[in-house]
Amino acid sequence: MVIAAGFSVERAMEFVAAAGEAAANAIEHGPGFGTLKLWHEDEAIVCEISDPAGRLLDGSAGASP
């Protein structure tokens, strides 16, 4: 999906590494499991990772690219 969306190979590898790091963090510091959702919108790829124990403390997170 990342290559099909126009990412360079290097950028795709960075995206996968970041998603993997976020998922590992949710598992390690959460209940040991979570949910990963991945989709694309226009020219963007969105990766949403959550765990039932996590909560967002910064209400402005995600407000800028």
mmCIF file of N, CA, C and O in Angstrom:
data_model
loop_
_atom_site.group_PDB
_atom_site.id
_atom_site.type_symbol
_atom_site.label_atom_id
_atom_site.label_comp_id
_atom_site.label_asym_id
_atom_site.label_seq_id
_atom_site.Cartn_x
_atom_site.Cartn_y
_atom_site.Cartn_z
ATOM 1 N N MET A 1 0.817 -1.193 0.000
ATOM 2 C CA MET A 1 0.000 0.000 0.000
ATOM 3 C C MET A 1 0.867 1.265 0.000
ATOM 4 O O MET A 1 0.552 2.216 -0.674
ATOM 5 N N VAL A 2 1.947 1.282 0.776
ATOM 6 C CA VAL A 2 2.762 2.493 0.885
ATOM 7 C C VAL A 2 3.458 2.817 -0.427
ATOM 8 O O VAL A 2 3.509 3.972 -0.810
ATOM 9 N N ILE A 3 3.952 1.806 -1.108
ATOM 10 C CA ILE A 3 4.599 2.040 -2.396
ATOM 11 C C ILE A 3 3.547 2.467 -3.416
ATOM 12 O O ILE A 3 3.763 3.390 -4.189
ATOM 13 N N ALA A 4 2.396 1.822 -3.412
ATOM 14 C CA ALA A 4 1.322 2.167 -4.350
ATOM 15 C C ALA A 4 0.846 3.599 -4.136
ATOM 16 O O ALA A 4 0.364 4.237 -5.057
ATOM 17 N N ALA A 5 0.986 4.124 -2.929
ATOM 18 C CA ALA A 5 0.557 5.492 -2.634
ATOM 19 C C ALA A 5 1.592 6.514 -3.075
ATOM 20 O O ALA A 5 1.393 7.705 -2.887
ATOM 21 N N GLY A 6 2.692 6.059 -3.640
ATOM 22 C CA GLY A 6 3.700 6.980 -4.143
ATOM 23 C C GLY A 6 4.870 7.218 -3.216
ATOM 24 O O GLY A 6 5.699 8.073 -3.476
ATOM 25 N N PHE A 7 4.961 6.490 -2.125
ATOM 26 C CA PHE A 7 6.104 6.631 -1.229
ATOM 27 C C PHE A 7 7.339 6.057 -1.901
ATOM 28 O O PHE A 7 7.265 5.038 -2.577
ATOM 29 N N SER A 8 8.474 6.677 -1.673
ATOM 30 C CA SER A 8 9.731 6.080 -2.104
ATOM 31 C C SER A 8 9.981 4.864 -1.218
ATOM 32 O O SER A 8 9.380 4.725 -0.147
ATOM 33 N N VAL A 9 10.872 3.992 -1.631
ATOM 34 C CA VAL A 9 11.184 2.813 -0.823
ATOM 35 C C VAL A 9 11.710 3.244 0.537
ATOM 36 O O VAL A 9 11.307 2.701 1.576
ATOM 37 N N GLU A 10 12.571 4.258 0.568
ATOM 38 C CA GLU A 10 13.124 4.735 1.840
ATOM 39 C C GLU A 10 12.021 5.276 2.745
ATOM 40 O O GLU A 10 11.961 4.965 3.938
ATOM 41 N N ARG A 11 11.113 6.065 2.189
ATOM 42 C CA ARG A 11 10.020 6.639 2.986
ATOM 43 C C ARG A 11 9.067 5.543 3.471
ATOM 44 O O ARG A 11 8.567 5.600 4.601
ATOM 45 N N ALA A 12 8.821 4.547 2.635
ATOM 46 C CA ALA A 12 7.959 3.420 3.027
ATOM 47 C C ALA A 12 8.573 2.670 4.200
ATOM 48 O O ALA A 12 7.870 2.295 5.136
ATOM 49 N N MET A 13 9.891 2.473 4.154
ATOM 50 C CA MET A 13 10.564 1.772 5.253
ATOM 51 C C MET A 13 10.484 2.588 6.549
ATOM 52 O O MET A 13 10.297 2.033 7.629
ATOM 53 N N GLU A 14 10.592 3.911 6.444
ATOM 54 C CA GLU A 14 10.460 4.769 7.622
ATOM 55 C C GLU A 14 9.051 4.690 8.200
ATOM 56 O O GLU A 14 8.864 4.638 9.420
ATOM 57 N N PHE A 15 8.057 4.676 7.320
ATOM 58 C CA PHE A 15 6.661 4.583 7.749
ATOM 59 C C PHE A 15 6.414 3.267 8.487
ATOM 60 O O PHE A 15 5.821 3.248 9.567
ATOM 61 N N VAL A 16 6.879 2.178 7.911
ATOM 62 C CA VAL A 16 6.695 0.858 8.527
ATOM 63 C C VAL A 16 7.418 0.794 9.868
ATOM 64 O O VAL A 16 6.872 0.270 10.848
ATOM 65 N N ALA A 17 8.623 1.358 9.951
ATOM 66 C CA ALA A 17 9.368 1.365 11.214
ATOM 67 C C ALA A 17 8.625 2.176 12.282
ATOM 68 O O ALA A 17 8.520 1.746 13.436
ATOM 69 N N ALA A 18 8.093 3.330 11.900
ATOM 70 C CA ALA A 18 7.364 4.168 12.861
ATOM 71 C C ALA A 18 6.095 3.467 13.339
ATOM 72 O O ALA A 18 5.778 3.485 14.538
ATOM 73 N N ALA A 19 5.366 2.854 12.421
ATOM 74 C CA ALA A 19 4.144 2.127 12.799
ATOM 75 C C ALA A 19 4.482 0.959 13.717
ATOM 76 O O ALA A 19 3.788 0.713 14.706
ATOM 77 N N GLY A 20 5.556 0.248 13.407
ATOM 78 C CA GLY A 20 5.979 -0.875 14.243
ATOM 79 C C GLY A 20 6.388 -0.426 15.636
ATOM 80 O O GLY A 20 6.058 -1.078 16.632
ATOM 81 N N GLU A 21 7.080 0.698 15.706
ATOM 82 C CA GLU A 21 7.498 1.238 17.002
ATOM 83 C C GLU A 21 6.286 1.653 17.832
ATOM 84 O O GLU A 21 6.209 1.372 19.030
ATOM 85 N N ALA A 22 5.327 2.302 17.206
ATOM 86 C CA ALA A 22 4.117 2.717 17.919
ATOM 87 C C ALA A 22 3.311 1.507 18.391
ATOM 88 O O ALA A 22 2.791 1.486 19.506
ATOM 89 N N ALA A 23 3.215 0.491 17.545
ATOM 90 C CA ALA A 23 2.482 -0.724 17.922
ATOM 91 C C ALA A 23 3.184 -1.441 19.079
ATOM 92 O O ALA A 23 2.550 -1.879 20.031
ATOM 93 N N ALA A 24 4.513 -1.537 18.995
ATOM 94 C CA ALA A 24 5.276 -2.181 20.068
ATOM 95 C C ALA A 24 5.109 -1.419 21.378
ATOM 96 O O ALA A 24 4.980 -2.021 22.448
ATOM 97 N N ASN A 25 5.073 -0.092 21.300
ATOM 98 C CA ASN A 25 4.888 0.730 22.489
ATOM 99 C C ASN A 25 3.520 0.482 23.116
ATOM 100 O O ASN A 25 3.391 0.371 24.341
ATOM 101 N N ALA A 26 2.487 0.383 22.279
ATOM 102 C CA ALA A 26 1.136 0.114 22.787
ATOM 103 C C ALA A 26 1.077 -1.243 23.478
ATOM 104 O O ALA A 26 0.413 -1.398 24.500
ATOM 105 N N ILE A 27 1.786 -2.212 22.929
ATOM 106 C CA ILE A 27 1.783 -3.558 23.516
ATOM 107 C C ILE A 27 2.596 -3.583 24.809
ATOM 108 O O ILE A 27 2.155 -4.106 25.827
ATOM 109 N N GLU A 28 3.783 -2.972 24.751
ATOM 110 C CA GLU A 28 4.687 -3.015 25.913
ATOM 111 C C GLU A 28 4.130 -2.226 27.104
ATOM 112 O O GLU A 28 4.228 -2.666 28.246
ATOM 113 N N HIS A 29 3.583 -1.062 26.850
ATOM 114 C CA HIS A 29 3.136 -0.195 27.944
ATOM 115 C C HIS A 29 1.629 -0.261 28.182
ATOM 116 O O HIS A 29 1.126 0.387 29.095
ATOM 117 N N GLY A 30 0.941 -1.040 27.385
ATOM 118 C CA GLY A 30 -0.503 -1.226 27.556
ATOM 119 C C GLY A 30 -0.796 -2.606 28.088
ATOM 120 O O GLY A 30 0.039 -3.224 28.755
ATOM 121 N N PRO A 31 -1.943 -3.140 27.769
ATOM 122 C CA PRO A 31 -2.351 -4.433 28.306
ATOM 123 C C PRO A 31 -1.751 -5.629 27.560
ATOM 124 O O PRO A 31 -2.057 -6.763 27.890
ATOM 125 N N GLY A 32 -0.901 -5.382 26.573
ATOM 126 C CA GLY A 32 -0.279 -6.489 25.839
ATOM 127 C C GLY A 32 -0.937 -6.770 24.501
ATOM 128 O O GLY A 32 -0.558 -7.701 23.802
ATOM 129 N N PHE A 33 -1.905 -5.969 24.124
ATOM 130 C CA PHE A 33 -2.564 -6.116 22.829
ATOM 131 C C PHE A 33 -3.142 -4.756 22.440
ATOM 132 O O PHE A 33 -3.207 -3.836 23.252
ATOM 133 N N GLY A 34 -3.523 -4.633 21.197
ATOM 134 C CA GLY A 34 -4.106 -3.386 20.730
ATOM 135 C C GLY A 34 -4.703 -3.573 19.350
ATOM 136 O O GLY A 34 -4.827 -4.691 18.851
ATOM 137 N N THR A 35 -5.053 -2.464 18.729
ATOM 138 C CA THR A 35 -5.667 -2.480 17.412
ATOM 139 C C THR A 35 -4.881 -1.568 16.484
ATOM 140 O O THR A 35 -4.534 -0.446 16.862
ATOM 141 N N LEU A 36 -4.606 -2.047 15.289
ATOM 142 C CA LEU A 36 -3.941 -1.250 14.270
ATOM 143 C C LEU A 36 -4.893 -1.130 13.087
ATOM 144 O O LEU A 36 -5.407 -2.136 12.603
ATOM 145 N N LYS A 37 -5.152 0.086 12.673
ATOM 146 C CA LYS A 37 -5.978 0.338 11.485
ATOM 147 C C LYS A 37 -5.110 1.097 10.490
ATOM 148 O O LYS A 37 -4.417 2.043 10.867
ATOM 149 N N LEU A 38 -5.165 0.686 9.242
ATOM 150 C CA LEU A 38 -4.335 1.291 8.203
ATOM 151 C C LEU A 38 -5.204 1.544 6.986
ATOM 152 O O LEU A 38 -5.910 0.639 6.529
ATOM 153 N N TRP A 39 -5.188 2.777 6.486
ATOM 154 C CA TRP A 39 -5.951 3.106 5.288
ATOM 155 C C TRP A 39 -5.309 4.293 4.596
ATOM 156 O O TRP A 39 -4.415 4.930 5.140
ATOM 157 N N HIS A 40 -5.756 4.571 3.386
ATOM 158 C CA HIS A 40 -5.241 5.751 2.702
ATOM 159 C C HIS A 40 -6.384 6.669 2.293
ATOM 160 O O HIS A 40 -7.495 6.225 2.026
ATOM 161 N N GLU A 41 -6.081 7.945 2.327
ATOM 162 C CA GLU A 41 -7.019 8.991 1.940
ATOM 163 C C GLU A 41 -6.292 9.906 0.973
ATOM 164 O O GLU A 41 -5.278 10.485 1.335
ATOM 165 N N ASP A 42 -6.814 10.041 -0.210
ATOM 166 C CA ASP A 42 -6.186 10.877 -1.234
ATOM 167 C C ASP A 42 -4.715 10.481 -1.365
ATOM 168 O O ASP A 42 -4.406 9.372 -1.728
ATOM 169 N N GLU A 43 -3.814 11.391 -1.007
ATOM 170 C CA GLU A 43 -2.382 11.100 -1.128
ATOM 171 C C GLU A 43 -1.723 10.838 0.221
ATOM 172 O O GLU A 43 -0.507 10.939 0.366
ATOM 173 N N ALA A 44 -2.508 10.485 1.216
ATOM 174 C CA ALA A 44 -1.981 10.241 2.560
ATOM 175 C C ALA A 44 -2.287 8.814 2.990
ATOM 176 O O ALA A 44 -3.293 8.241 2.597
ATOM 177 N N ILE A 45 -1.403 8.273 3.796
ATOM 178 C CA ILE A 45 -1.640 6.979 4.413
ATOM 179 C C ILE A 45 -1.792 7.226 5.908
ATOM 180 O O ILE A 45 -1.023 7.963 6.508
ATOM 181 N N VAL A 46 -2.810 6.626 6.497
ATOM 182 C CA VAL A 46 -3.103 6.832 7.904
ATOM 183 C C VAL A 46 -2.918 5.514 8.640
ATOM 184 O O VAL A 46 -3.396 4.469 8.207
ATOM 185 N N CYS A 47 -2.207 5.574 9.748
ATOM 186 C CA CYS A 47 -2.014 4.408 10.598
ATOM 187 C C CYS A 47 -2.481 4.796 11.992
ATOM 188 O O CYS A 47 -1.947 5.720 12.594
ATOM 189 N N GLU A 48 -3.497 4.118 12.472
ATOM 190 C CA GLU A 48 -4.056 4.404 13.791
ATOM 191 C C GLU A 48 -3.812 3.194 14.680
ATOM 192 O O GLU A 48 -4.225 2.087 14.359
ATOM 193 N N ILE A 49 -3.129 3.425 15.789
ATOM 194 C CA ILE A 49 -2.815 2.351 16.725
ATOM 195 C C ILE A 49 -3.411 2.722 18.074
ATOM 196 O O ILE A 49 -3.244 3.839 18.554
ATOM 197 N N SER A 50 -4.124 1.783 18.675
ATOM 198 C CA SER A 50 -4.734 2.066 19.972
ATOM 199 C C SER A 50 -4.716 0.822 20.838
ATOM 200 O O SER A 50 -4.575 -0.292 20.353
ATOM 201 N N ASP A 51 -4.809 1.067 22.135
ATOM 202 C CA ASP A 51 -4.998 -0.028 23.073
ATOM 203 C C ASP A 51 -6.054 0.425 24.059
ATOM 204 O O ASP A 51 -6.245 1.620 24.270
ATOM 205 N N PRO A 52 -6.773 -0.500 24.659
ATOM 206 C CA PRO A 52 -7.887 -0.119 25.520
ATOM 207 C C PRO A 52 -7.463 0.641 26.772
ATOM 208 O O PRO A 52 -8.274 1.333 27.364
ATOM 209 N N ALA A 53 -6.202 0.551 27.163
ATOM 210 C CA ALA A 53 -5.752 1.223 28.377
ATOM 211 C C ALA A 53 -5.203 2.616 28.083
ATOM 212 O O ALA A 53 -5.040 3.425 28.987
ATOM 213 N N GLY A 54 -4.896 2.897 26.816
ATOM 214 C CA GLY A 54 -4.259 4.170 26.467
ATOM 215 C C GLY A 54 -5.236 5.320 26.421
ATOM 216 O O GLY A 54 -6.431 5.152 26.234
ATOM 217 N N ARG A 55 -4.690 6.504 26.636
ATOM 218 C CA ARG A 55 -5.512 7.708 26.488
ATOM 219 C C ARG A 55 -4.600 8.836 26.029
ATOM 220 O O ARG A 55 -3.422 8.885 26.360
ATOM 221 N N LEU A 56 -5.167 9.757 25.301
ATOM 222 C CA LEU A 56 -4.442 10.883 24.751
ATOM 223 C C LEU A 56 -4.467 12.038 25.743
ATOM 224 O O LEU A 56 -5.542 12.494 26.143
ATOM 225 N N LEU A 57 -3.302 12.504 26.149
ATOM 226 C CA LEU A 57 -3.233 13.585 27.118
ATOM 227 C C LEU A 57 -3.130 14.953 26.462
ATOM 228 O O LEU A 57 -3.474 15.955 27.067
ATOM 229 N N ASP A 58 -2.651 14.995 25.223
ATOM 230 C CA ASP A 58 -2.489 16.259 24.510
ATOM 231 C C ASP A 58 -3.652 16.410 23.538
ATOM 232 O O ASP A 58 -3.691 15.781 22.501
ATOM 233 N N GLY A 59 -4.593 17.271 23.871
ATOM 234 C CA GLY A 59 -5.774 17.469 23.047
ATOM 235 C C GLY A 59 -5.481 18.059 21.683
ATOM 236 O O GLY A 59 -6.302 17.980 20.775
ATOM 237 N N SER A 60 -4.294 18.650 21.497
ATOM 238 C CA SER A 60 -3.955 19.224 20.199
ATOM 239 C C SER A 60 -3.162 18.260 19.321
ATOM 240 O O SER A 60 -2.793 18.608 18.203
ATOM 241 N N ALA A 61 -2.896 17.060 19.792
ATOM 242 C CA ALA A 61 -2.136 16.078 19.008
ATOM 243 C C ALA A 61 -2.886 15.789 17.711
ATOM 244 O O ALA A 61 -4.100 15.614 17.696
ATOM 245 N N GLY A 62 -2.148 15.761 16.617
ATOM 246 C CA GLY A 62 -2.742 15.478 15.321
ATOM 247 C C GLY A 62 -3.305 16.702 14.628
ATOM 248 O O GLY A 62 -3.817 16.606 13.522
ATOM 249 N N ALA A 63 -3.192 17.860 15.267
ATOM 250 C CA ALA A 63 -3.748 19.084 14.683
ATOM 251 C C ALA A 63 -2.894 19.613 13.540
ATOM 252 O O ALA A 63 -3.370 20.371 12.713
ATOM 253 N N SER A 64 -1.632 19.213 13.487
ATOM 254 C CA SER A 64 -0.766 19.642 12.396
ATOM 255 C C SER A 64 -0.118 18.428 11.767
ATOM 256 O O SER A 64 0.037 17.395 12.420
ATOM 257 N N PRO A 65 0.232 18.535 10.493
ATOM 258 C CA PRO A 65 0.833 17.375 9.802
ATOM 259 C C PRO A 65 2.153 16.944 10.401
ATOM 260 O O PRO A 65 2.865 17.746 10.957
#
